Coordinates of N, CA, C and O in Angstrom, one line a residue:
M20 N 18.4 -82.7 55.8 CA 17.1 -83.0 55.2 C 16.1 -83.4 56.3 O 16.3 -84.2 57.1
A21 N 14.9 -82.8 56.2 CA 13.9 -83.0 57.2 C 13.0 -84.2 56.9 O 12.7 -84.4 55.8
R22 N 12.7 -84.9 58.0 CA 11.8 -86.1 57.8 C 10.4 -85.6 58.1 O 10.2 -84.6 58.8
G23 N 9.4 -86.3 57.6 CA 8.0 -85.9 57.9 C 7.6 -86.4 59.3 O 8.3 -87.1 60.0
I24 N 6.4 -85.9 59.7 CA 5.9 -86.3 61.0 C 5.7 -87.8 61.1 O 6.0 -88.4 62.1
K25 N 5.2 -88.4 60.0 CA 5.0 -89.8 60.0 C 6.3 -90.6 60.2 O 6.3 -91.6 60.9
G26 N 7.3 -90.1 59.5 CA 8.6 -90.8 59.7 C 9.2 -90.7 61.1 O 9.7 -91.6 61.7
D27 N 9.0 -89.5 61.7 CA 9.4 -89.3 63.1 C 8.6 -90.2 64.1 O 9.2 -90.8 65.0
F28 N 7.3 -90.3 63.8 CA 6.5 -91.2 64.7 C 6.9 -92.6 64.5 O 7.1 -93.3 65.5
N29 N 7.1 -93.1 63.3 CA 7.5 -94.5 63.1 C 8.9 -94.8 63.7 O 9.1 -95.8 64.2
K30 N 9.8 -93.8 63.6 CA 11.1 -94.0 64.2 C 11.0 -94.2 65.7 O 11.7 -95.0 66.3
R31 N 10.2 -93.4 66.3 CA 10.1 -93.4 67.8 C 9.3 -94.6 68.3 O 9.7 -95.2 69.3
F32 N 8.2 -94.9 67.7 CA 7.3 -95.9 68.2 C 7.3 -97.2 67.4 O 6.8 -98.3 67.9
G33 N 7.7 -97.2 66.1 CA 7.7 -98.4 65.3 C 6.4 -99.0 65.2 O 5.4 -98.4 65.0
D34 N 6.3 -100.3 65.4 CA 5.1 -101.1 65.2 C 4.4 -101.3 66.6 O 3.5 -102.1 66.7
R35 N 4.8 -100.6 67.6 CA 4.3 -100.8 69.0 C 2.9 -100.2 69.2 O 2.2 -100.5 70.1
I36 N 2.6 -99.2 68.4 CA 1.3 -98.4 68.5 C 0.5 -98.6 67.3 O 1.0 -98.3 66.2
Q37 N -0.8 -98.9 67.4 CA -1.7 -98.9 66.3 C -2.9 -98.0 66.6 O -3.4 -98.1 67.7
V38 N -3.4 -97.3 65.7 CA -4.5 -96.4 65.8 C -5.7 -97.1 65.1 O -5.6 -97.4 63.9
V39 N -6.8 -97.4 65.8 CA -7.9 -98.0 65.2 C -9.1 -97.1 65.4 O -9.4 -96.8 66.5
Y40 N -9.8 -96.7 64.3 CA -10.9 -95.9 64.4 C -12.2 -96.7 64.4 O -12.3 -97.6 63.6
A41 N -13.1 -96.5 65.3 CA -14.4 -97.2 65.3 C -15.2 -96.9 64.1 O -15.3 -95.7 63.7
Q42 N -15.9 -97.8 63.6 CA -16.8 -97.6 62.5 C -18.3 -97.8 62.9 O -18.6 -98.7 63.7
K43 N -19.1 -97.0 62.4 CA -20.6 -97.1 62.6 C -21.0 -97.3 64.1 O -21.4 -98.3 64.5
L44 N -20.8 -96.2 64.8 CA -21.2 -96.2 66.3 C -22.6 -95.7 66.4 O -23.0 -94.9 65.6
S45 N -23.3 -96.2 67.4 CA -24.6 -95.7 67.7 C -24.5 -94.4 68.3 O -23.4 -94.0 68.8
P46 N -25.5 -93.6 68.3 CA -25.4 -92.2 68.9 C -25.0 -92.3 70.4 O -24.2 -91.4 70.8
S47 N -25.4 -93.2 71.2 CA -25.1 -93.3 72.6 C -23.6 -93.7 72.7 O -22.9 -93.2 73.6
E48 N -23.1 -94.6 71.9 CA -21.7 -95.0 71.9 C -20.8 -93.8 71.5 O -19.8 -93.6 72.1
R49 N -21.2 -93.1 70.5 CA -20.5 -91.9 70.0 C -20.4 -90.9 71.1 O -19.3 -90.3 71.4
E50 N -21.5 -90.7 71.8 CA -21.5 -89.7 73.0 C -20.6 -90.1 74.1 O -19.8 -89.3 74.6
L51 N -20.6 -91.4 74.4 CA -19.7 -91.9 75.5 C -18.3 -91.8 75.1 O -17.4 -91.4 75.9
R52 N -17.9 -92.1 73.8 CA -16.6 -92.0 73.3 C -16.1 -90.6 73.4 O -15.0 -90.3 73.8
N53 N -17.0 -89.6 72.9 CA -16.6 -88.2 72.9 C -16.4 -87.7 74.4 O -15.5 -86.9 74.6
K54 N -17.2 -88.2 75.3 CA -17.1 -87.7 76.7 C -15.7 -88.2 77.3 O -15.0 -87.5 77.9
R55 N -15.4 -89.5 77.0 CA -14.1 -90.0 77.5 C -12.9 -89.3 76.8 O -11.9 -89.1 77.5
L56 N -13.0 -89.0 75.6 CA -11.9 -88.2 74.9 C -11.7 -86.9 75.5 O -10.6 -86.4 75.8
C57 N -12.9 -86.2 75.8 CA -12.8 -84.9 76.4 C -12.2 -84.9 77.8 O -11.3 -84.1 78.2
E58 N -12.6 -85.9 78.6 CA -12.0 -86.1 79.9 C -10.5 -86.4 79.9 O -9.7 -85.9 80.7
A59 N -10.1 -87.2 78.9 CA -8.7 -87.5 78.7 C -7.9 -86.3 78.4 O -6.8 -86.1 78.9
V60 N -8.4 -85.4 77.5 CA -7.7 -84.2 77.1 C -7.5 -83.3 78.3 O -6.5 -82.7 78.5
I61 N -8.6 -83.2 79.1 CA -8.5 -82.3 80.3 C -7.5 -82.8 81.2 O -6.7 -82.1 81.8
K62 N -7.4 -84.2 81.5 CA -6.4 -84.7 82.4 C -5.0 -84.5 81.9 O -4.1 -84.2 82.7
I63 N -4.8 -84.6 80.6 CA -3.5 -84.4 80.0 C -3.1 -83.0 80.2 O -2.0 -82.7 80.6
L64 N -4.0 -82.0 79.9 CA -3.7 -80.6 80.0 C -3.5 -80.2 81.5 O -2.6 -79.4 81.8
T65 N -4.2 -80.9 82.4 CA -4.0 -80.6 83.8 C -2.6 -81.0 84.3 O -2.0 -80.3 85.0
G66 N -2.2 -82.2 83.8 CA -0.8 -82.7 84.1 C 0.2 -81.8 83.6 O 1.3 -81.5 84.2
I67 N 0.1 -81.3 82.4 CA 1.1 -80.4 81.8 C 1.1 -79.0 82.4 O 2.2 -78.5 82.8
L68 N -0.1 -78.5 82.7 CA -0.1 -77.1 83.2 C 0.0 -77.0 84.7 O 0.4 -76.0 85.3
G69 N -0.2 -78.1 85.4 CA -0.2 -78.1 86.8 C -1.4 -77.5 87.5 O -1.5 -77.2 88.7
R70 N -2.4 -77.3 86.7 CA -3.7 -76.8 87.1 C -4.8 -77.2 86.1 O -4.4 -77.7 85.0
E71 N -6.0 -77.1 86.4 CA -7.1 -77.5 85.5 C -7.2 -76.3 84.5 O -7.3 -75.2 84.8
P72 N -7.3 -76.7 83.2 CA -7.5 -75.6 82.2 C -8.9 -75.0 82.3 O -9.9 -75.7 82.7
T73 N -9.0 -73.7 82.0 CA -10.3 -73.1 82.0 C -11.1 -73.4 80.7 O -10.5 -74.0 79.7
Q74 N -12.4 -73.2 80.7 CA -13.2 -73.5 79.6 C -12.8 -72.7 78.4 O -12.7 -73.2 77.3
R75 N -12.4 -71.4 78.6 CA -11.9 -70.6 77.5 C -10.6 -71.2 76.8 O -10.4 -71.1 75.6
E76 N -9.7 -71.8 77.7 CA -8.5 -72.4 77.2 C -8.9 -73.6 76.4 O -8.3 -73.9 75.3
L77 N -9.8 -74.4 76.9 CA -10.2 -75.6 76.2 C -10.8 -75.3 74.8 O -10.6 -76.1 73.8
F78 N -11.6 -74.3 74.7 CA -12.2 -73.9 73.4 C -11.2 -73.2 72.5 O -11.5 -72.9 71.3
G79 N -10.0 -72.9 73.0 CA -9.0 -72.2 72.1 C -9.1 -70.7 72.1 O -8.5 -70.0 71.3
I80 N -10.0 -70.1 73.0 CA -10.1 -68.7 73.0 C -8.9 -68.0 73.7 O -8.4 -67.0 73.1
D81 N -8.5 -68.5 74.8 CA -7.3 -68.0 75.5 C -6.2 -69.0 75.2 O -6.4 -70.2 75.1
E82 N -5.0 -68.4 75.2 CA -3.8 -69.2 75.0 C -3.4 -70.0 76.2 O -3.5 -69.6 77.3
L83 N -3.0 -71.3 76.0 CA -2.6 -72.1 77.1 C -1.2 -71.7 77.4 O -0.3 -71.5 76.6
A84 N -0.9 -71.4 78.7 CA 0.4 -71.1 79.2 C 0.7 -71.7 80.5 O -0.2 -71.8 81.4
K85 N 1.9 -72.2 80.6 CA 2.3 -72.8 81.9 C 2.5 -71.6 82.9 O 3.1 -70.6 82.5
P86 N 2.1 -71.8 84.1 CA 2.3 -70.7 85.0 C 3.8 -70.5 85.3 O 4.5 -71.4 85.5
K87 N 4.1 -69.2 85.3 CA 5.5 -68.9 85.6 C 5.7 -68.8 87.1 O 4.9 -68.2 87.9
R88 N 6.8 -69.4 87.6 CA 7.1 -69.4 89.0 C 8.0 -68.2 89.4 O 8.9 -67.9 88.7
H89 N 7.5 -67.5 90.4 CA 8.3 -66.3 90.8 C 9.2 -66.7 92.0 O 8.8 -67.5 92.8
K90 N 10.4 -66.2 92.0 CA 11.4 -66.5 93.0 C 11.2 -65.6 94.2 O 10.8 -64.5 94.1

């Protein structure tokens, strides 16, 4: 029997992680938050891929693929 995504998340992290969404941000605060989120996503993808993702990959035009190592 399959558990849901929420059940898997709760089993793994329990009460250690809370997600809090900001309410009523000013335009400048929203812009700053969005900029930091974009930078965080790029850093995460850079760590996973071992290189910086291209703009086309970030927009979802090209598929993200880990580079294959040739022997």
